[in-house]
Coordinates of C-alpha atoms and ligand atoms in Angstrom, one line a residue:
X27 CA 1.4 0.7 -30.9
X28 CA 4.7 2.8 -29.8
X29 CA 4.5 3.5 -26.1
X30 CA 7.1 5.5 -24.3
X31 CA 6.8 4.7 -20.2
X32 CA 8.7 7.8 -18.5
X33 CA 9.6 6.3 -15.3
X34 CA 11.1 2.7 -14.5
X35 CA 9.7 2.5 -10.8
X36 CA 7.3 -0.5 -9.6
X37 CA 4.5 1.1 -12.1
X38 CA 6.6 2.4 -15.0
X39 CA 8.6 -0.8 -15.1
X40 CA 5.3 -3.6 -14.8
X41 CA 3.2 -1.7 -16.9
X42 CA 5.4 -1.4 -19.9
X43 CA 6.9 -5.2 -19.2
X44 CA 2.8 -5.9 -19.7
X45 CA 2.4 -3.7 -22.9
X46 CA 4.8 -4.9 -24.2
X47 CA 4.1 -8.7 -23.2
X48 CA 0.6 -7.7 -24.8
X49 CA 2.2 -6.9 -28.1
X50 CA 3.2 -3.5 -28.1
X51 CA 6.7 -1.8 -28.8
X52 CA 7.7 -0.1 -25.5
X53 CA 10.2 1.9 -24.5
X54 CA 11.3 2.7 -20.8
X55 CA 13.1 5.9 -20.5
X56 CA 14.3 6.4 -16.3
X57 CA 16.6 9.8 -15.5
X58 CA 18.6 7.4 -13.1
X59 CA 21.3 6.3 -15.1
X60 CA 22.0 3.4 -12.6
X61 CA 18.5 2.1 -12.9
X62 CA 18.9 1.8 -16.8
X63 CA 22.1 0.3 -17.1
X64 CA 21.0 -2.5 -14.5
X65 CA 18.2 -3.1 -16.4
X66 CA 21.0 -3.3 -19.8
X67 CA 22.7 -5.5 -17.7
X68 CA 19.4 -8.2 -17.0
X69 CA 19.0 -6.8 -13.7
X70 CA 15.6 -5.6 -12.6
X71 CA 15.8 -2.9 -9.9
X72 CA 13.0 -3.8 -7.9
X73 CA 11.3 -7.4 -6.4
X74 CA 8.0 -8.1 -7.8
X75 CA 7.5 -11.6 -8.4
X76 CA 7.2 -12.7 -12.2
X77 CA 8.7 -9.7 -13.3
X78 CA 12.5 -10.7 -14.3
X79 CA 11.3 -13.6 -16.6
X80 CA 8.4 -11.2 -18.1
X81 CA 11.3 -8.0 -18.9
X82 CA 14.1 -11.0 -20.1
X83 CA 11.1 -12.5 -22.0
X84 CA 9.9 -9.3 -23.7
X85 CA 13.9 -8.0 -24.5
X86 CA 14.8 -11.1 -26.1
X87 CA 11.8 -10.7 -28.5
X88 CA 12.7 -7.0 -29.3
X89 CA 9.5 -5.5 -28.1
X90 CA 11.4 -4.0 -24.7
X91 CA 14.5 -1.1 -24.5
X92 CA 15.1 0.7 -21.7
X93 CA 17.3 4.4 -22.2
X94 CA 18.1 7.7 -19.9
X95 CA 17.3 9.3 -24.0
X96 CA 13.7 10.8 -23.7
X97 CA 13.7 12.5 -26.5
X98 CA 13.8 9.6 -29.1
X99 CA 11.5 7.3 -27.3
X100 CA 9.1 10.5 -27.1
X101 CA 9.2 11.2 -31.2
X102 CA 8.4 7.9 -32.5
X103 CA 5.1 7.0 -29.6
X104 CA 1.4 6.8 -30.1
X105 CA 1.2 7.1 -26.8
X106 CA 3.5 8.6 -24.0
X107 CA 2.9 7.5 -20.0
X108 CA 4.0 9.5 -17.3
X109 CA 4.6 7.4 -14.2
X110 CA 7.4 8.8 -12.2
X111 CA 6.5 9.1 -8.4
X112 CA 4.2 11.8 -6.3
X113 CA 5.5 11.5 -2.8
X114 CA 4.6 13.8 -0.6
X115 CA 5.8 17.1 -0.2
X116 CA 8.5 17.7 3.0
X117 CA 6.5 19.7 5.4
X118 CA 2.8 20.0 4.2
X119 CA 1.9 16.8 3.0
X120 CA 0.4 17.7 -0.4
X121 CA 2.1 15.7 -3.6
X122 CA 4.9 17.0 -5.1
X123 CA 4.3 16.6 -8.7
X124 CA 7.4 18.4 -9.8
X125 CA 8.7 14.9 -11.3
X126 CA 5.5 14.7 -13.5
X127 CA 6.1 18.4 -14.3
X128 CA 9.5 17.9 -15.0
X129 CA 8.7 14.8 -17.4
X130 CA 6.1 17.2 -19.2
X131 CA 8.7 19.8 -20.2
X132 CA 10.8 17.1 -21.4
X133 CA 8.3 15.6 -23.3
X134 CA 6.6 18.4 -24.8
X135 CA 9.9 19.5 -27.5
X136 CA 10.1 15.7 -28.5
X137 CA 6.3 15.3 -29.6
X138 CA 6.5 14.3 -33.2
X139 CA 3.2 13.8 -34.8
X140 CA -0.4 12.8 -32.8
X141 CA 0.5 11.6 -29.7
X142 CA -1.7 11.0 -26.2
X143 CA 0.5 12.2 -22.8
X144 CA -0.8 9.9 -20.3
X145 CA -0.9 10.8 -16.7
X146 CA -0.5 7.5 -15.1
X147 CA 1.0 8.8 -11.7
X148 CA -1.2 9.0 -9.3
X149 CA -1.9 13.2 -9.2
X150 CA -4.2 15.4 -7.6
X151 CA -7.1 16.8 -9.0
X152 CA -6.4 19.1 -11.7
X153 CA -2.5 18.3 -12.6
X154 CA -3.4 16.9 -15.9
X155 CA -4.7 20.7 -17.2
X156 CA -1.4 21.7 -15.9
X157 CA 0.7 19.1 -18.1
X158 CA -1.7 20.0 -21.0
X159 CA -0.7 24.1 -20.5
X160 CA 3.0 23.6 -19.9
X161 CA 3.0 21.1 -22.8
X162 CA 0.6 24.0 -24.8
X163 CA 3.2 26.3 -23.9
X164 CA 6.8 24.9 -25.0
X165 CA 5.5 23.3 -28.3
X166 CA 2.1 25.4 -29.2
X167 CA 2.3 23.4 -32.5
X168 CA 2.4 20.2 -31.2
X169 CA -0.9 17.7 -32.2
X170 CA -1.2 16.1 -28.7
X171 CA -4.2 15.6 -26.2
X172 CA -3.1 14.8 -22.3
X173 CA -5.4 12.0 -20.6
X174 CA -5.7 10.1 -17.4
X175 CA -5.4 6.5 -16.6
X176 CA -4.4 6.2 -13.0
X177 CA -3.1 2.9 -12.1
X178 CA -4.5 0.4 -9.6
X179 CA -2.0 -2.4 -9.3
X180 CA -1.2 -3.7 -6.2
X181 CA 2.6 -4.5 -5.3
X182 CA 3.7 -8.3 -5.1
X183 CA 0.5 -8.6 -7.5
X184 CA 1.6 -6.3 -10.0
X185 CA 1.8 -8.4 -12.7
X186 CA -2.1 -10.3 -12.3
X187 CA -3.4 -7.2 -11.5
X188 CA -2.3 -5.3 -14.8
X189 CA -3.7 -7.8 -17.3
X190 CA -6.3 -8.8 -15.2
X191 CA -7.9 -5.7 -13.7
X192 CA -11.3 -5.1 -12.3
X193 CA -11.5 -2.0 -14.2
X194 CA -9.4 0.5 -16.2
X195 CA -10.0 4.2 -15.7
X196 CA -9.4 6.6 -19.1
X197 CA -9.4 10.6 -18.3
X198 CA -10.6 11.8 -21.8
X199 CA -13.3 13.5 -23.6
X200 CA -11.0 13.4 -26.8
X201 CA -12.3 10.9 -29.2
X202 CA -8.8 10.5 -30.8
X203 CA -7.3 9.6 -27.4
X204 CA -10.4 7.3 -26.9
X205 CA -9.8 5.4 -30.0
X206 CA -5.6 5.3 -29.3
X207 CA -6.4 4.1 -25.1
X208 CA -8.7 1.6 -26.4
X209 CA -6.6 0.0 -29.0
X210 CA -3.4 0.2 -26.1
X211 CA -5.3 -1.7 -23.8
X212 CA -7.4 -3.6 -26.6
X213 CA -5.1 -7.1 -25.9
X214 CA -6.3 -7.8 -22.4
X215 CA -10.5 -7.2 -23.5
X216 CA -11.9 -11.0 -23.5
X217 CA -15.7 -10.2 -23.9
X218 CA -16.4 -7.6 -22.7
X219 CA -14.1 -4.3 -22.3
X220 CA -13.0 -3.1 -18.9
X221 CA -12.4 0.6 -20.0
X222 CA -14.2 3.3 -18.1
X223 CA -14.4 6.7 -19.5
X224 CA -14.8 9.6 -17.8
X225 CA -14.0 13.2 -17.2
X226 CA -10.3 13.9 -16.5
X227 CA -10.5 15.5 -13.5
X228 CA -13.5 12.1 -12.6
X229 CA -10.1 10.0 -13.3
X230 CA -7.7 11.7 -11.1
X231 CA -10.5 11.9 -8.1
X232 CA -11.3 8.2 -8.7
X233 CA -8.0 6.9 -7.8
X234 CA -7.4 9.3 -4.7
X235 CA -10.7 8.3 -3.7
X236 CA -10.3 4.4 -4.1
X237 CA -7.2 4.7 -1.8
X238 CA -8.6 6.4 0.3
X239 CA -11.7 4.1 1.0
X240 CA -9.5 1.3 1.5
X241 CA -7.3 3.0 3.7
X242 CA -10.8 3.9 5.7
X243 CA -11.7 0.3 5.5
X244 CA -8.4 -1.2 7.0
X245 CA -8.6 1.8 9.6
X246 CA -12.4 0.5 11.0
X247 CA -11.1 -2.7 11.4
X248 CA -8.3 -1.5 13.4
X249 CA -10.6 0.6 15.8
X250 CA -13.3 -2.5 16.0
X251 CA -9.8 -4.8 16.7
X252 CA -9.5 -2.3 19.3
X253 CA -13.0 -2.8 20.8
X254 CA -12.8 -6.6 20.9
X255 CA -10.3 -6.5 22.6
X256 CA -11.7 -4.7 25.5
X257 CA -15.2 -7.0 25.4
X258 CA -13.7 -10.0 25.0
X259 CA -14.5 -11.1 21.0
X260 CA -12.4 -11.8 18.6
X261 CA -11.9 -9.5 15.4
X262 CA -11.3 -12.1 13.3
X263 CA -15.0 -12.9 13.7
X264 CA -16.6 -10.0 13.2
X265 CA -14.5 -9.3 10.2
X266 CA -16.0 -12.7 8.6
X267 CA -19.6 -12.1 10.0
X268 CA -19.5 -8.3 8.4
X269 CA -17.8 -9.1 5.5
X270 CA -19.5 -12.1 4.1
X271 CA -22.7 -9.1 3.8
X272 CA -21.5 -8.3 -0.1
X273 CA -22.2 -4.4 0.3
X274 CA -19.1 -4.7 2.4
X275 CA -17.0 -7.5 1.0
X276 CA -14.1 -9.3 2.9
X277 CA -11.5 -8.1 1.3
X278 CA -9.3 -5.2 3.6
X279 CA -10.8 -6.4 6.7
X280 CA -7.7 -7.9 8.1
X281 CA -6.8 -6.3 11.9
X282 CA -2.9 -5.4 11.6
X283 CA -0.6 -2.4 12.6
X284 CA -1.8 0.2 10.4
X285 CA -1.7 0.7 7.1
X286 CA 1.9 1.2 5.0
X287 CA 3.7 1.4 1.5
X288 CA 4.1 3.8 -1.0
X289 CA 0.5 4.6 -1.8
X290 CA -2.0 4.9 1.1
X291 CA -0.1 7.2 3.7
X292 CA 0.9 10.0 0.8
X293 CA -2.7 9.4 -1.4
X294 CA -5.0 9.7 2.0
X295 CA -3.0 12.9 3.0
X296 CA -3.0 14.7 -0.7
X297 CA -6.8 13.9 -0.8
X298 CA -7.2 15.6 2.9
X299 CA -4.8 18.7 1.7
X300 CA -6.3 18.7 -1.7
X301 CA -10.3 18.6 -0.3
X302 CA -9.6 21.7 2.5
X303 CA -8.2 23.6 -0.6
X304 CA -11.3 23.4 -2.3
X305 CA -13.0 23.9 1.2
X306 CA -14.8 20.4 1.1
X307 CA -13.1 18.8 4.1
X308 CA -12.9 15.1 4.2
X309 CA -13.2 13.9 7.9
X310 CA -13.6 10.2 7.4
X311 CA -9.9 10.6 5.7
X312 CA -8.7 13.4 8.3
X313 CA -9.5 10.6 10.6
X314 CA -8.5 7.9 9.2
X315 CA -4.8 9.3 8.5
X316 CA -4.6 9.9 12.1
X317 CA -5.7 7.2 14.0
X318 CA -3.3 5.4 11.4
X319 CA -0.3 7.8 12.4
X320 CA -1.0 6.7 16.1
X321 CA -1.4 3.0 16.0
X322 CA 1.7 2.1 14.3
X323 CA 3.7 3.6 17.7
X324 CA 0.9 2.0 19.8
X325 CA 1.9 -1.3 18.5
X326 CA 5.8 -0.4 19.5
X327 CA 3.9 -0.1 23.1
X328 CA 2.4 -3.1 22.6
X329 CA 5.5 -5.1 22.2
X330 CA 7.3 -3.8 25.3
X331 CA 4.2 -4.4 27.1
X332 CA 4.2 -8.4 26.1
X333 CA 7.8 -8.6 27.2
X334 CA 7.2 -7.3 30.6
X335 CA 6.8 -3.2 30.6
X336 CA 10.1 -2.2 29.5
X337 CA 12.8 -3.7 26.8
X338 CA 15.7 -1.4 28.0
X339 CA 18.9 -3.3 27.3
X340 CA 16.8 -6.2 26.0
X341 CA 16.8 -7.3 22.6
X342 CA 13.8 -7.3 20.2
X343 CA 13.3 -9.5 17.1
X344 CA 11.3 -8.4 14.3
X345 CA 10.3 -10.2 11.8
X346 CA 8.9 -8.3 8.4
X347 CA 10.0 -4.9 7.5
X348 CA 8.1 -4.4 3.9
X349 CA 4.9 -2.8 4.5
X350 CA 3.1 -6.5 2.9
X351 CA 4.6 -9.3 1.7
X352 CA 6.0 -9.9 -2.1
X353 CA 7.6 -6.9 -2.3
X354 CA 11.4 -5.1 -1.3
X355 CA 9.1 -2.0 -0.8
X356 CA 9.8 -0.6 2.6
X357 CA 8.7 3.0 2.4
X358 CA 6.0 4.0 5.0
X359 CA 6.2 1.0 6.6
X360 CA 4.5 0.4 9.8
X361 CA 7.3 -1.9 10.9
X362 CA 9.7 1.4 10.8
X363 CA 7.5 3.3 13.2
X364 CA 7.4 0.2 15.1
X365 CA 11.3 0.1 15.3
X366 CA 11.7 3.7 15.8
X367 CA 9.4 3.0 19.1
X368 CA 11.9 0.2 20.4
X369 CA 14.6 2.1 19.7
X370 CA 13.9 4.8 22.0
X371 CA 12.9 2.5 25.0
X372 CA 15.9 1.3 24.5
X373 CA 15.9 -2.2 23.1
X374 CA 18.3 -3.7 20.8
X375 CA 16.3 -4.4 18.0
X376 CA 17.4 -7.5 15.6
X377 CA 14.9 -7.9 12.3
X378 CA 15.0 -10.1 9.5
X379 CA 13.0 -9.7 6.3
X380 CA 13.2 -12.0 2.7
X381 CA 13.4 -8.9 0.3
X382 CA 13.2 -5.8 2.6
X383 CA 16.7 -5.5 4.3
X384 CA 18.8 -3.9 1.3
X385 CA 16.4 -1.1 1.2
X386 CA 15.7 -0.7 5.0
X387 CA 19.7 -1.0 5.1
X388 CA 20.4 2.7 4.9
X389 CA 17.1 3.7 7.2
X390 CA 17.4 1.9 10.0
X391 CA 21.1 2.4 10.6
X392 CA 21.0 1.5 13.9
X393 CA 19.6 -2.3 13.8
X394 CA 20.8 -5.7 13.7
X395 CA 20.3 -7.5 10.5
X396 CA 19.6 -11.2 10.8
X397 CA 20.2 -14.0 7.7
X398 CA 17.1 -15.8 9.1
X399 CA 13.7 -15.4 11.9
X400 CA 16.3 -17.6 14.5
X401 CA 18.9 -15.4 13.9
X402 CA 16.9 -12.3 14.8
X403 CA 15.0 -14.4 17.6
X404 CA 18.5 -15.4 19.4
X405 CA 18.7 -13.6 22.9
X406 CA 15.0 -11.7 22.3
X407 CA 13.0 -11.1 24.7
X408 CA 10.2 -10.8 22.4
X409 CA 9.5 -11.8 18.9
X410 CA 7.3 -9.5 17.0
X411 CA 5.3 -10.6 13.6
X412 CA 5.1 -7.2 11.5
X413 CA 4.7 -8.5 8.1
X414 CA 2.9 -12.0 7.0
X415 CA 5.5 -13.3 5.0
X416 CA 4.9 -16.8 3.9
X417 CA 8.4 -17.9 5.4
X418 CA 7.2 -16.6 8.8
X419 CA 3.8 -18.6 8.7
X420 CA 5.0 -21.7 10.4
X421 CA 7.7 -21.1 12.3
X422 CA 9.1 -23.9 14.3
X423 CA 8.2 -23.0 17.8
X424 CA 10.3 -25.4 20.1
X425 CA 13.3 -24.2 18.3
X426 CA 12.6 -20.3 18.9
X427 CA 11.7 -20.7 22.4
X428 CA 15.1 -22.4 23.0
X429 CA 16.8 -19.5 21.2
X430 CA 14.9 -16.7 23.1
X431 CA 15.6 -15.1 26.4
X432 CA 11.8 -15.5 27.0
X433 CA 9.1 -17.2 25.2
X434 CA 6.6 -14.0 23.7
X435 CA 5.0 -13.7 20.2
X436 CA 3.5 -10.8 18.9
X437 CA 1.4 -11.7 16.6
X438 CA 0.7 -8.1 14.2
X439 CA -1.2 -9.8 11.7
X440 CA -2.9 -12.6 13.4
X441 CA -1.3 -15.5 11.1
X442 CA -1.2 -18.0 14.5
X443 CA -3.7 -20.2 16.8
X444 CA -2.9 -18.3 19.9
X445 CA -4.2 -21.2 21.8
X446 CA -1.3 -23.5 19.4
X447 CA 1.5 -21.1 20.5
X448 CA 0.5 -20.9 24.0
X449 CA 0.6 -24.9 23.9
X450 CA 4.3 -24.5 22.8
X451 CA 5.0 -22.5 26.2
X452 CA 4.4 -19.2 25.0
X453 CA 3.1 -15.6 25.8
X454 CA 0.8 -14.9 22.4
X455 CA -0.4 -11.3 21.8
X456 CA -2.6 -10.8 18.9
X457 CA -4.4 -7.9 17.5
X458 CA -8.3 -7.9 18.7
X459 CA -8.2 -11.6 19.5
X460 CA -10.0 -12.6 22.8
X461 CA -9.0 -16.5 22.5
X462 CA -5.4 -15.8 24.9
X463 CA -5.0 -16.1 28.3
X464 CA -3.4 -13.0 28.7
X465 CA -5.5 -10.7 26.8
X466 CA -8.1 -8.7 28.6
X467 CA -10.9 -10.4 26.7
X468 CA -9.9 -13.6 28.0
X469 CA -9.9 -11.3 31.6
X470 CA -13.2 -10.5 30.7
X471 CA -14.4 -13.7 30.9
X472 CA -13.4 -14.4 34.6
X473 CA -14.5 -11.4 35.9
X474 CA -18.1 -10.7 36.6
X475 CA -19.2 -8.3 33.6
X476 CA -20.6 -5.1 34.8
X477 CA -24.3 -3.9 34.4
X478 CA -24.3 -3.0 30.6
X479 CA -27.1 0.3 30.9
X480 CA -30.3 0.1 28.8
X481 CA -29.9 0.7 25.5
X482 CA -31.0 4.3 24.8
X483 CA -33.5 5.0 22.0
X484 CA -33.4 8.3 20.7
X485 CA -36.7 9.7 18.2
X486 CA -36.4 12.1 15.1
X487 CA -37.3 14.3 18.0
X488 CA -34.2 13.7 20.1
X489 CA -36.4 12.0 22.7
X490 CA -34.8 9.4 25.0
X491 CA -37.0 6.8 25.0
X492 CA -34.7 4.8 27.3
X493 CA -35.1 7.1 30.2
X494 CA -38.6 5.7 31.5
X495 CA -37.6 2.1 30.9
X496 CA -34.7 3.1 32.9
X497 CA -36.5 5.0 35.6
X498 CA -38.9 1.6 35.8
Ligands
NAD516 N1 3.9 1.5 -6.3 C1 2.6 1.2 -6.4 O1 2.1 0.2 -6.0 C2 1.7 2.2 -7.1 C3 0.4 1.7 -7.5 C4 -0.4 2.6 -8.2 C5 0.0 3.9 -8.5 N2 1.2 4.3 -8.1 C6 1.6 5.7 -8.5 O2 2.5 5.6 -9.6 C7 3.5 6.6 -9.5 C8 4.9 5.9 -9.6 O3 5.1 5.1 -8.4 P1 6.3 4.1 -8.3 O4 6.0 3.4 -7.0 O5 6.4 3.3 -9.5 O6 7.5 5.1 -8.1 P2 9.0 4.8 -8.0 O7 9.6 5.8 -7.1 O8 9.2 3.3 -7.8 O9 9.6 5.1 -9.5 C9 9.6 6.3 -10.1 C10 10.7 6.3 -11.2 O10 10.6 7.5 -12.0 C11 11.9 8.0 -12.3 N3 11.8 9.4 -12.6 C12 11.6 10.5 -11.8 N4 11.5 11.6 -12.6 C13 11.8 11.3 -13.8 C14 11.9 12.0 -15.1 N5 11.7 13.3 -15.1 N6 12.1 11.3 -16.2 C15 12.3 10.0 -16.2 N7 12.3 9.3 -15.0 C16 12.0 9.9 -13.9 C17 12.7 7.7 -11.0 O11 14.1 7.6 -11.3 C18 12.1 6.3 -10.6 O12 12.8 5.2 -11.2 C19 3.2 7.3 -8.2 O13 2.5 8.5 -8.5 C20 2.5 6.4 -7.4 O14 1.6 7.0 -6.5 C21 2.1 3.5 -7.5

């Protein structure tokens, strides 16, 4: 198969690494001239692991080119992705597909024979009809049926999650298309095949709504992280009791600032714009995008709280700016609300991160940034853990608490044994962990617990059966 990929960003550039690591002849075409010739040069714009070696591999064998020249790639492909990037629109939050629309325009005059436009960025309901019309509408004669395959790969996975995904969604009722998508992903079928067909509009929605649960899932366990803390159990717990019941699943169950990156933030608020447009509100998601908005500055407040109600003229450490690990990927990251927070209080904020500082560079002009966590640590007054990098897992303790102005850890993502860092002479704050000293579960404990009430039982009726037992 030919396969144009129209967009060289974390998607455009791992899927058509993979295509063409499965066989295929791929071309990337990317607008940003800068973009291609690093890629000419051997340099790949973006950190995801694995993914030098696979593009170096798959350019040596001749089965990889990269060009700013559309129109070429376009003419000779089977099949044609669009996967340049839906960020949300300035001002009202919907997605601003005018990159995919732009792509469309392009693409339609270069069609040369049968070929299936792929939406593969992630769009909101509908916005493949509208790449079908203004494709229908520039070349009326050309032979070409638009389909959608959202992608589901997770950064700093990219590469596992692409040849080995759980499923692999096709928008199409065309058989033609059906019989081109299969044979594109054919290469990574063992047994049995992991291709789900459905409508096109089905496809779009599925993707929107798949972010959008686990966004919802990551916000519960914030709110119950919340709750522990105030009656004295620990999240961690009750994200392993809950989870272990398979209807749930433990995956996304992990207590933290808030959810990040380039997907969740600008999917969750498309879904909410897109679902009062068609007036079928979505409240779980209403909700879930705002407690999300709030807890990220409620963790700034968190930090000044650790180091003693106000950081003014203090210094800060941060440690993690990428909004997970394994990835240079900054945007929406909690850890930039979290700054933002500590800058107006007034701290000096020092941060380090393994991949994130080039890109964090330009917005976060008003930081320190470290070479290493005892760099950023030197002077602080606190050191907060926003991102569970594997280099920040085991931190030498004695040597940071010699460095710091005084000894606090904030722990964002739970990675340490509060009770092992408090052994080391330091203040630990977690998220929803009631195993410290100084958290108000641990408070809990040593104060006489109140009289809980009866619990209330409330018929189909709306009758409070508690009331008598009460009045008993
Ligand atoms: N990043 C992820 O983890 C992820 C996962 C699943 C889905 N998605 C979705 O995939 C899409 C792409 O995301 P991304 O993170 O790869 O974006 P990105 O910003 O990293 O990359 C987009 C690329 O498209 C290029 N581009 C824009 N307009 C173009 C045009 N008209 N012609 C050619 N190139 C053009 C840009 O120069 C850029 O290099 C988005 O819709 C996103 O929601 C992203």
């Amino acid at each position: 198969m030919h396969i144009a990929m129209i967009g060289c960003g974390y998607v455009g550039l791992v899927s058509g690494a993979c295509f063409a690591d499965f066989g295929h002849s791929v071309t990337c075409v990317d607008s940003d001239p800068a973009r291609i010739d690093a890629l000419h040069g051997g340099r790949v714009p973006i950190y995801e692991p694995g993914l030098a070696e696979l593009v170096a591999r798959n350019v040596e064998a001749g089965r990889l080119a990269f060009t700013t020249a559309l129109a070429p790639a376009v003419g000779e492909a089977d099949a044609v992705f669009i996967a340049v990037g839906t960020p949300s629109r300035r001002g009202d939050g919907f997605a601003d597909i005018s990159h995919v629309f732009a792509a469309a325009r392009e693409i339609a005059s270069a069609l040369r024979g049968f070929t299936v436009v792929v939406t593969k960025s992630t769009v909101p309901v509908g916005t493949s009809d509208e790449v079908e019309r203004i494709i229908r509408a520039a070349n009326p004669a050309a032979d070409v049926v638009v389909a959608s395959n959202p992608e589901f790969l997770r950064e700093g996975a990219a590469i596992g999650d692409f040849k080995r995904p759980d499923r692999i969604v096709v928008g199409t009722t065309d058989e033609r298309a059906r019989e081109v998508m299969t044979e594109v992903y054919r290469p990574l079928f063992l047994n049995t095949s992991p291709l789900l067909f459905a409508s096109r509009r089905a496809a779009e929605l599925i993707k929107y709504a798949a972010n959008a649960f686990l966004a919802m899932k990551i916000t519960f366990i914030n709110e119950i992280a919340d709750l522990c803390e105030k009656v004295g159990a620990d999240v961690q717990d009750v994200a392993r009791g809950i989870g272990a019941d398979n209807r749930i699943g433990s995956k996304f169950l992990h207590a933290g600032p808030g959810f990040g990156g380039s997907c969740f933030p600008k999917d969750t608020l498309a879904l909410v714009k897109t679902a009062q447009d068609h007036d079928a509100p979505l409240r779980l998601i209403e909700a879930t995008v705002a407690v999300n908005d709030q807890r990220k500055r409620a963790m700034a407040r968190r930090i000044i709280a650790a180091a003693g109600g106000s950081v003014r003229g203090k210094a800060v450490a941060v440690l993690g700016l990428t909004f997970k690990p394994n990835t240079d990927d900054v945007r929406e990251a909690p850890s930039l609300a979290i700054i933002r927070g500590l800058l107006d209080a007034g701290a000096e904020v020092r941060v380090h991160d393994p991949e994130g500082m080039d890109q964090a560079r330009a917005l976060l002009p008003e930081v320190v940034f470290c070479k290493s966590p005892y760099e950023a640590a030197r002077g602080a007054s606190a050191l907060a853990i926003v991102t569970e990098w594997d280099q920040f897992r085991a931190l030498g303790l004695p040597r940071l608490k010699g460095l710091m102005a005084q000894p606090v850890l904030v722990d964002l993502r739970n990675i340490y044994s509060a009770r092992d860092v408090i052994r080391h002479g330091f203040r630990y704050v977690g998220v929803g962990r009631g195993d410290d000293d100084d958290l108000p579960a641990a408070r809990l404990r040593r104060v006489r617990r109140p009289e809980m009430p009866a619990p209330v039982a409330l018929d189909g009726a709306g009758r409070d059966h508690g009331l008598d037992r009460r009045r008993a």
